[in-house]
PDB file of C-alpha atoms in Angstrom:
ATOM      1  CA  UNK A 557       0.000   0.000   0.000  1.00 44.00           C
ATOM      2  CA  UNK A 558       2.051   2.532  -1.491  1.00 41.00           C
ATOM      3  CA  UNK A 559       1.463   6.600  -0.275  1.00 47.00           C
ATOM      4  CA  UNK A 560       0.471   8.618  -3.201  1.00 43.00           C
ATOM      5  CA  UNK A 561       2.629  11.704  -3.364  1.00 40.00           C
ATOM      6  CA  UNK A 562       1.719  14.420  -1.728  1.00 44.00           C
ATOM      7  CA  UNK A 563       2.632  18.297  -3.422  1.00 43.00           C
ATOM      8  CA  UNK A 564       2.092  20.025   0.016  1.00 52.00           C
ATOM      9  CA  UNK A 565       5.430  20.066   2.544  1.00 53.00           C
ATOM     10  CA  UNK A 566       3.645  20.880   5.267  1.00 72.00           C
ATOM     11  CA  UNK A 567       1.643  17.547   5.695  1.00 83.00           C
ATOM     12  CA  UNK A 568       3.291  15.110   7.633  1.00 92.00           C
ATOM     13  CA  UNK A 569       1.137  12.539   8.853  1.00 98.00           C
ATOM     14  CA  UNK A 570      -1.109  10.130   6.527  1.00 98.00           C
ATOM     15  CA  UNK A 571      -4.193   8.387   8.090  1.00 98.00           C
ATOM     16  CA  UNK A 572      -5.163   5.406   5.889  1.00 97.00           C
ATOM     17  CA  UNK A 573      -8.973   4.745   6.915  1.00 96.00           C
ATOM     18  CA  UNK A 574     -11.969   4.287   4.939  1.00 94.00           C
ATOM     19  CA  UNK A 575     -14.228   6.964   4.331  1.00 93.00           C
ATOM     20  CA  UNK A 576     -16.484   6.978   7.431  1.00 94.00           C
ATOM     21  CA  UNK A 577     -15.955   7.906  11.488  1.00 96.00           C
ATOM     22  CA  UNK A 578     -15.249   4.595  12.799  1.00 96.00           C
ATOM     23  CA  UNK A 579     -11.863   3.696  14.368  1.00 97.00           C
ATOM     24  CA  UNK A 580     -10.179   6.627  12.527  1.00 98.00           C
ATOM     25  CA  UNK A 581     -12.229   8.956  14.156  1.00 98.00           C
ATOM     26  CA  UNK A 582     -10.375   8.871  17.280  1.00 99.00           C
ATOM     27  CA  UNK A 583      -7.394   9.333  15.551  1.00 99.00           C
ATOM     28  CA  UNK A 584      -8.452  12.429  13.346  1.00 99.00           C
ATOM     29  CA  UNK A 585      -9.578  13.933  16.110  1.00 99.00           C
ATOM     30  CA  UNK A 586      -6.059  13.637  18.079  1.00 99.00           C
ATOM     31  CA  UNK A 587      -4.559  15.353  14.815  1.00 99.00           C
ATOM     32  CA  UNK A 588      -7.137  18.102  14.714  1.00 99.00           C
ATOM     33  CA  UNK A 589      -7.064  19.184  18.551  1.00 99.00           C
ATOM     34  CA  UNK A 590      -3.701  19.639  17.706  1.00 98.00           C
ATOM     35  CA  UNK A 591      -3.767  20.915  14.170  1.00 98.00           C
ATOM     36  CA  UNK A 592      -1.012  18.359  12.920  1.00 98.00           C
ATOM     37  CA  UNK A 593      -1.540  18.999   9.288  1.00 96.00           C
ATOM     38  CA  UNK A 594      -2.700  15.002   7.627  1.00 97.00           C
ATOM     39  CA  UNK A 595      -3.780  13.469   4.769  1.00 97.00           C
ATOM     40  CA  UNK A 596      -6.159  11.036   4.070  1.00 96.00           C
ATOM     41  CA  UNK A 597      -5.652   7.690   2.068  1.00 94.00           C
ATOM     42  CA  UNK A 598      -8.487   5.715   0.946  1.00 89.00           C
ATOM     43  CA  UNK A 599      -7.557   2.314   1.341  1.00 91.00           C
ATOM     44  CA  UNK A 600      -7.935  -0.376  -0.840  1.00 86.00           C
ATOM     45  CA  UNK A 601      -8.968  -3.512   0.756  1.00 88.00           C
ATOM     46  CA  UNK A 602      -7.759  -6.037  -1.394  1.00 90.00           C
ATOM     47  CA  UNK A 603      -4.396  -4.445  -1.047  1.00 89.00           C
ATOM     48  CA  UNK A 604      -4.494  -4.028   2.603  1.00 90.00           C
ATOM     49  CA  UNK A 605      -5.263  -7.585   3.120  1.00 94.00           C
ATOM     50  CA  UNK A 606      -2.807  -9.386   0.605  1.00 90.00           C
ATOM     51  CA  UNK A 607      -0.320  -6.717   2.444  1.00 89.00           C
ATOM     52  CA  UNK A 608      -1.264  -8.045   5.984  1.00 91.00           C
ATOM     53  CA  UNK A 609       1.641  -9.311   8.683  1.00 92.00           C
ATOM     54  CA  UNK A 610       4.024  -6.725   5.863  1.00 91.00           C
ATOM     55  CA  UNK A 611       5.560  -3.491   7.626  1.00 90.00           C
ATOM     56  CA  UNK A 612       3.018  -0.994   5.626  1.00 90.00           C
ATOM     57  CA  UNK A 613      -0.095  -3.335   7.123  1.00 91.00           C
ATOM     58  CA  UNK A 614       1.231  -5.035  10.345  1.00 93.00           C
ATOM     59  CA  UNK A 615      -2.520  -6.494  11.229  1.00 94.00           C
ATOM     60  CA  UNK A 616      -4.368  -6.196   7.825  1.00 92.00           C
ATOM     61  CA  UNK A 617      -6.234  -3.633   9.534  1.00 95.00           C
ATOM     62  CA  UNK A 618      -6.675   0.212   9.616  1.00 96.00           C
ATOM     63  CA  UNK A 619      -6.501   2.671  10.462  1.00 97.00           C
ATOM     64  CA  UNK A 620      -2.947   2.885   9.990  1.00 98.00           C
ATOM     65  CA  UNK A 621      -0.599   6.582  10.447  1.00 98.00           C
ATOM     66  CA  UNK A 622       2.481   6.735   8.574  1.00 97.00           C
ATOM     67  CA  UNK A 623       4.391   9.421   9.930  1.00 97.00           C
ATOM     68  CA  UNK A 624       7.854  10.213   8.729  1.00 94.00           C
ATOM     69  CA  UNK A 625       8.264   6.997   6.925  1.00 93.00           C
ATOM     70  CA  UNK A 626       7.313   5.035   9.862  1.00 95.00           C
ATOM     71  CA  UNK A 627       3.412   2.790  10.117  1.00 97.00           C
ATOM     72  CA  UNK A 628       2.047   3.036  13.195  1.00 98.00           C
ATOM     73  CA  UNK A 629      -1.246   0.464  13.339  1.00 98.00           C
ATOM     74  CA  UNK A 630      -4.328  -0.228  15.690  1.00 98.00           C
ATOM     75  CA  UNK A 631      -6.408   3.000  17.053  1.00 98.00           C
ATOM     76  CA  UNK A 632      -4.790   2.684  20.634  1.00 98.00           C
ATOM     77  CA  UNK A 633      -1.278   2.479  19.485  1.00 98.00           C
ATOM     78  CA  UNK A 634      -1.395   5.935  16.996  1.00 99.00           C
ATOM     79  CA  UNK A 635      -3.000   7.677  19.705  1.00 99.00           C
ATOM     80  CA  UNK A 636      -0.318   6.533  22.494  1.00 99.00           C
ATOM     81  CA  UNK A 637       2.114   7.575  19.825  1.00 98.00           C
ATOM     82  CA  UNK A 638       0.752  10.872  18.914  1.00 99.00           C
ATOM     83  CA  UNK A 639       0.043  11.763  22.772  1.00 98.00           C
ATOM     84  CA  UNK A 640       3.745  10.785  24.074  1.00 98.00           C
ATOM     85  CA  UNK A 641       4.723  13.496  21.165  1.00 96.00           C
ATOM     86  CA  UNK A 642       2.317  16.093  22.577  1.00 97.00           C
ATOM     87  CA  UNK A 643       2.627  15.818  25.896  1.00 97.00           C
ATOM     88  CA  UNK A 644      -0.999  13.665  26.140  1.00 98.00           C
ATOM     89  CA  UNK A 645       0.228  10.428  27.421  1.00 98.00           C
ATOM     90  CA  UNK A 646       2.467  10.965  30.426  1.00 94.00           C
ATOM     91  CA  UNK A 647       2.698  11.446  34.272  1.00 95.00           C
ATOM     92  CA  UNK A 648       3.344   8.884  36.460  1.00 96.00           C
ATOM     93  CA  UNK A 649       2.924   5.362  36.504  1.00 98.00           C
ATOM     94  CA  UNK A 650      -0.405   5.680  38.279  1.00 97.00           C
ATOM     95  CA  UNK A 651      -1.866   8.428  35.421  1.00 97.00           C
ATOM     96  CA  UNK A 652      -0.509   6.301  32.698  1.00 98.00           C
ATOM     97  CA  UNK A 653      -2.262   3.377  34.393  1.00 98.00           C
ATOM     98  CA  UNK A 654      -5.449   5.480  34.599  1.00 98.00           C
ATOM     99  CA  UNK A 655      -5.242   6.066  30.956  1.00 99.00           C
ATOM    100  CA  UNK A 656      -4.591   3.034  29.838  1.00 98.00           C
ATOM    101  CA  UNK A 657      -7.817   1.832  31.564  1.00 98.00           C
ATOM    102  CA  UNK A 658     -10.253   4.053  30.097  1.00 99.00           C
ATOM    103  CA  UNK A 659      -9.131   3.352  26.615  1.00 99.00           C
ATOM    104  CA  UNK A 660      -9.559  -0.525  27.376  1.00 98.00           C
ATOM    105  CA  UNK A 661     -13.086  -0.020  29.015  1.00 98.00           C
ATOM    106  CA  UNK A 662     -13.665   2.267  25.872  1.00 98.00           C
ATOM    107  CA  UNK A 663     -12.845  -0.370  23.525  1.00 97.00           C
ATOM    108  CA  UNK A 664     -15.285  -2.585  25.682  1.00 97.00           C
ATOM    109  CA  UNK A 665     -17.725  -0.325  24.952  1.00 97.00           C
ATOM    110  CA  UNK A 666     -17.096   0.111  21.009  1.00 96.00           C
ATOM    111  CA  UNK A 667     -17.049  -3.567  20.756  1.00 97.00           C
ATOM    112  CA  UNK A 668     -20.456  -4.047  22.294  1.00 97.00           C
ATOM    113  CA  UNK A 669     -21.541  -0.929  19.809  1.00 95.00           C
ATOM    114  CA  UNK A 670     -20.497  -2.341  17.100  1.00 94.00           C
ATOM    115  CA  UNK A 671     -22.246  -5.569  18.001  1.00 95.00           C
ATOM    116  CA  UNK A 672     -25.391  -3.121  17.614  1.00 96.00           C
ATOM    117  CA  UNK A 673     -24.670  -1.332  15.149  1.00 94.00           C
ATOM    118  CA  UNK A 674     -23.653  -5.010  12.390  1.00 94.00           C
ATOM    119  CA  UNK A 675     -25.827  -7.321  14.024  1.00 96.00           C
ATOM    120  CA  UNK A 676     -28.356  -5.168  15.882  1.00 95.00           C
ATOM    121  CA  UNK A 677     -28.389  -2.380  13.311  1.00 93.00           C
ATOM    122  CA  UNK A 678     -30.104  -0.033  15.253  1.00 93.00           C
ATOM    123  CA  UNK A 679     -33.827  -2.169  15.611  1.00 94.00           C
ATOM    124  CA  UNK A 680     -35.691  -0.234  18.796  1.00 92.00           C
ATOM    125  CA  UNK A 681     -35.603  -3.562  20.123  1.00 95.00           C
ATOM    126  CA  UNK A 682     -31.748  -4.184  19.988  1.00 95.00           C
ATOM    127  CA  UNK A 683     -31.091  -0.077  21.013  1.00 94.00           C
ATOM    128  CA  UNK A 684     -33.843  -1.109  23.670  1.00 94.00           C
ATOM    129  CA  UNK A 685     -31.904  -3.874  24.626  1.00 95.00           C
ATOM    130  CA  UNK A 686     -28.042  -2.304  24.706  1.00 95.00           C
ATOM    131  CA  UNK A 687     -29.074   0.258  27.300  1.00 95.00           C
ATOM    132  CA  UNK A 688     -30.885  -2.012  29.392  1.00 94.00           C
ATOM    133  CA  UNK A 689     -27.935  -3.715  29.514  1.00 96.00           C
ATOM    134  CA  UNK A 690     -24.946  -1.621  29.023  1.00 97.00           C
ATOM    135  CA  UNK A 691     -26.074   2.381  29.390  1.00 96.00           C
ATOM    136  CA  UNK A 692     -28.667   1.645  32.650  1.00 96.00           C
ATOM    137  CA  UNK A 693     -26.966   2.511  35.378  1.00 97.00           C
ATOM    138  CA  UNK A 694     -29.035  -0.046  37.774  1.00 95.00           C
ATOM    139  CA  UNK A 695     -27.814  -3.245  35.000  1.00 94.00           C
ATOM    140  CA  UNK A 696     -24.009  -1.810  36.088  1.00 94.00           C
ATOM    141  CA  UNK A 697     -23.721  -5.574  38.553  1.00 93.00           C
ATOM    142  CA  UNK A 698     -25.132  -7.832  35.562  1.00 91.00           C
ATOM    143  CA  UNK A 699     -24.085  -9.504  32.837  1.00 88.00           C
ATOM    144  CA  UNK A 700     -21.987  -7.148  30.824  1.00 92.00           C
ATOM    145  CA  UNK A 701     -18.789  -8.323  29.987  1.00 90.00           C
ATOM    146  CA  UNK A 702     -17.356  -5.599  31.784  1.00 92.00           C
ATOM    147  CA  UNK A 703     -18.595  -3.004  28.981  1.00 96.00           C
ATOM    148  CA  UNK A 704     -20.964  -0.683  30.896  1.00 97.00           C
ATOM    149  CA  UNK A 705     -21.143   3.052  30.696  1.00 98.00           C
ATOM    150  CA  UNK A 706     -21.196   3.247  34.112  1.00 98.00           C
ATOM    151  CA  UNK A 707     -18.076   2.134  34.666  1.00 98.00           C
ATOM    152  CA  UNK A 708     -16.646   4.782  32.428  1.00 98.00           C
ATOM    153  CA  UNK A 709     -18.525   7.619  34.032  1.00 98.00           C
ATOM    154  CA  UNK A 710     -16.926   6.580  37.578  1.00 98.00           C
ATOM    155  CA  UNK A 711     -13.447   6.215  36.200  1.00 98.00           C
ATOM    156  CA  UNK A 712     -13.787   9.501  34.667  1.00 99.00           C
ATOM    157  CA  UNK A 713     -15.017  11.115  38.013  1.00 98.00           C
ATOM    158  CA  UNK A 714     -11.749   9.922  39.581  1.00 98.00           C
ATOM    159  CA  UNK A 715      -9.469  10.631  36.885  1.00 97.00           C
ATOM    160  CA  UNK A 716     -10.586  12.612  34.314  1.00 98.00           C
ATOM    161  CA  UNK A 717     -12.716  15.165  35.482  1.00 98.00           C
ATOM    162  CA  UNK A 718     -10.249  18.305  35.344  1.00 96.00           C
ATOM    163  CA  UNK A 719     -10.215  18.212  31.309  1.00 97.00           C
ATOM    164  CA  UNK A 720     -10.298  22.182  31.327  1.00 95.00           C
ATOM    165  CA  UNK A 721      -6.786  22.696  32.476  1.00 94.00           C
ATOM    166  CA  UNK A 722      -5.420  18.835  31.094  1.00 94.00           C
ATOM    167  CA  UNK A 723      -6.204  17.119  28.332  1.00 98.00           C
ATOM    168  CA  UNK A 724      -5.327  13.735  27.463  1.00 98.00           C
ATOM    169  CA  UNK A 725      -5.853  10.849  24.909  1.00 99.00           C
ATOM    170  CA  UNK A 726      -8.141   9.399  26.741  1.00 99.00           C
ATOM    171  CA  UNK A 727     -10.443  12.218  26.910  1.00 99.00           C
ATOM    172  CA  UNK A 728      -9.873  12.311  23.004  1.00 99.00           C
ATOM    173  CA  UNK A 729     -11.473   8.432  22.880  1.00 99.00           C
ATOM    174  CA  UNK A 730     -13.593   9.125  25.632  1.00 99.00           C
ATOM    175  CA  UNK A 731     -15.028  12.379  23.534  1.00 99.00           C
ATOM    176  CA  UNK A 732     -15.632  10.092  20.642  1.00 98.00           C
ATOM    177  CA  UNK A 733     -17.778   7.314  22.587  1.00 98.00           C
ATOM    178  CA  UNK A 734     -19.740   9.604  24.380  1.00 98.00           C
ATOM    179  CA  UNK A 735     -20.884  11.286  20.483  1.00 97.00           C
ATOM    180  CA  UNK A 736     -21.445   8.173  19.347  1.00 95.00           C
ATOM    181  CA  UNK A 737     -24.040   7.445  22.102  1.00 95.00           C
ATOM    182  CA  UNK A 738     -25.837  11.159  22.354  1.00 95.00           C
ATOM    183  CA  UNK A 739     -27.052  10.488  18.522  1.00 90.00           C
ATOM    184  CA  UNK A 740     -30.331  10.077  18.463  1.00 85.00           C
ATOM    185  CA  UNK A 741     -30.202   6.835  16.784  1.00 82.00           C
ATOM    186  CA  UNK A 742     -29.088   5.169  19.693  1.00 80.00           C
ATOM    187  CA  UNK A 743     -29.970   7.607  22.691  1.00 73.00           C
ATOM    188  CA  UNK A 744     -33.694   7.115  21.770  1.00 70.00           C
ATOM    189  CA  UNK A 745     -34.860   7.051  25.683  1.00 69.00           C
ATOM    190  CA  UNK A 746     -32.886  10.663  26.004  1.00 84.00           C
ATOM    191  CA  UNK A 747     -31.915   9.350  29.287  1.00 92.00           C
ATOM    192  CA  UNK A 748     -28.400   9.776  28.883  1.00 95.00           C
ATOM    193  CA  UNK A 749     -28.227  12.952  30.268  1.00 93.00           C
ATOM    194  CA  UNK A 750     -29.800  12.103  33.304  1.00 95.00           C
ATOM    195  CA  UNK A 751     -27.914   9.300  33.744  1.00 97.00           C
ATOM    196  CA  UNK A 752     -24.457  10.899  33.230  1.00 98.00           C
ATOM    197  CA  UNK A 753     -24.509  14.630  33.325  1.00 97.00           C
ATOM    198  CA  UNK A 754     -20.776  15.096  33.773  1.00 98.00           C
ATOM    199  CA  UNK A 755     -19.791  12.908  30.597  1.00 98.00           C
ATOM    200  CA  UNK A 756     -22.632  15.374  28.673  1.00 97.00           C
ATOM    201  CA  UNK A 757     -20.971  18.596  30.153  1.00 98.00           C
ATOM    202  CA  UNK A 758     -17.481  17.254  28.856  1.00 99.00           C
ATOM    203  CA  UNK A 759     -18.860  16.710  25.293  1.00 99.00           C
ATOM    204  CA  UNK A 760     -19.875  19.587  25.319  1.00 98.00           C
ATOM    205  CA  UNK A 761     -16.657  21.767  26.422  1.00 99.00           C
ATOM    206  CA  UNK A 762     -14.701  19.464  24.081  1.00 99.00           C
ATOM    207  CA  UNK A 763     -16.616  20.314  21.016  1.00 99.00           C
ATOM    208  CA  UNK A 764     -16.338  23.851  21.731  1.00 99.00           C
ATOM    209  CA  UNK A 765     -12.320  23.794  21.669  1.00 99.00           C
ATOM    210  CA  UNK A 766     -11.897  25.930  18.717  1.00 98.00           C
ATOM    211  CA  UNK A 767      -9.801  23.175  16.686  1.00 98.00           C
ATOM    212  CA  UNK A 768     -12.217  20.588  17.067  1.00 99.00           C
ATOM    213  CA  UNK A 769     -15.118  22.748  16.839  1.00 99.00           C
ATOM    214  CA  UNK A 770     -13.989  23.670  13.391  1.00 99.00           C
ATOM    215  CA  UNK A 771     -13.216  19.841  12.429  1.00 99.00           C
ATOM    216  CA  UNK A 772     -17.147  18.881  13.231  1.00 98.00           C
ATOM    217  CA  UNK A 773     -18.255  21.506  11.138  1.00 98.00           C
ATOM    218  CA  UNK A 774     -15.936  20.942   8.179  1.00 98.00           C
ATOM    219  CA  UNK A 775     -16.533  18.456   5.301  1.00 96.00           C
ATOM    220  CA  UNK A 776     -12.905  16.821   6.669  1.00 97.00           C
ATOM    221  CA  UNK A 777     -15.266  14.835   8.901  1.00 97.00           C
ATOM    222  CA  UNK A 778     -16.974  11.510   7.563  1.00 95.00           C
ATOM    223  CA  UNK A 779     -20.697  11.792   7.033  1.00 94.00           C
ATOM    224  CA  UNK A 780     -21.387   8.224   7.228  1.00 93.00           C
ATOM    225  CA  UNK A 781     -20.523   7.264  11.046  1.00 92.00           C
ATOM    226  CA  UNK A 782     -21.130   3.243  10.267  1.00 87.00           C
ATOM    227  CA  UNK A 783     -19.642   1.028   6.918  1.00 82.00           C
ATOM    228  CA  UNK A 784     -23.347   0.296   7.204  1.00 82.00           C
ATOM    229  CA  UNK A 785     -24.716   3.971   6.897  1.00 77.00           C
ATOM    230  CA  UNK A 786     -26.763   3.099   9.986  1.00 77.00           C
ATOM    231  CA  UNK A 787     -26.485   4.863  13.590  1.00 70.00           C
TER     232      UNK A 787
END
């Protein structure tokens, strides 16, 4: 999966994604909160797979960020190597701990999405059904496979509740998760702001950041949030 050449210095990171939100949404946004001029590379799938286990596609997945001739792959892993070069993923071993747990209960979380949004696909009865079990804070003891967003709520409460004077990557995923579940698609019960205030507040202060504020309201962000158009 060759870059195509690109006639503009300036740009020095290249996220390969497909042309939707997804798991490259994460990773835009790290690059627009800190206006790191990118470029984006449609992938070819045939390509990326017959590539797969090579240097250019480590996991036959994407995204994928080639910066300065080197591929960085899987969502976590850009954004842990974008946020040790901004100053986003550091402190001590206890903060880098706490990070590292809210972008594995996040991925808990998108797995359990996605589950809704491929198999699911957004039927009231399956939306119905992934709150009761995974956005009701009174299912939080049940069967959830440790993906509950009431488990992210309290872990940001203890650790990531001063966002206005630190930012990290896991705010950056956590911002991403928390969209994904105030669309009205999914939040059909509008109880999510009852149930979790804070997270709402912190959407809402992060989309006003004037870097991401202008990347939601740009045509640099994917219309289609799903490969499914759905959610």
């Amino acid at each position: 999966m060759e870059d195509p050449p690109s006639s503009d210095n300036s740009v020095e990171y290249s996220l390969k994604y497909f042309p939707m939100r997804g798991r490259g949404e994460p990773v835009r946004l790290m690059l627009e909160l800190n206006r790191l001029p990118y470029a984006e590379v449609d992938v070819n799938y045939r390509d990326m797979k017959g590539h797969a286990g090579m240097a250019d596609s480590p996991f036959g997945q994407v995204p994928l960020l080639v910066h300065k001739g080197n591929t960085v792959a899987q969502m976590d892993a850009i954004l842990r190597y974008l946020g040790r070069m901004r100053n986003m993923y550091c402190g001590s071993p206890a903060q880098l701990a706490a990070i590292d747990e809210m972008l594995s209960g996040l991925e808990s979380m998108r797995l359990e999405y996605y589950n809704l949004a491929y198999i699911g696909q957004f039927t009231s009865e399956a939306v119905a059904a992934y709150e009761r079990r995974h956005i009701n804070p009174s299912s939080r003891s049940g069967d959830n496979k440790g993906a509950h967003m009431f488990f992210i709520y309290q872990l940001f409460l203890r650790n990531f509740a001063d966002y206005e004077s630190c930012l990290n990557i896991g705010h950056v995923q956590l911002f991403d998760v928390v969209d994904l579940h105030l669309r009205k698609t999914l939040d059909q019960s509008r109880n999510f702001d009852k149930w979790y205030p804070e997270l709402v507040e912190f959407h809402r202060y992060f989309s006003h950041i004037p870097s991401i504020n202008d990347y939601l309201n740009s045509d640099r962000r994917p219309m289609n949030v799903n490969v499914n158009h759905l959610g």
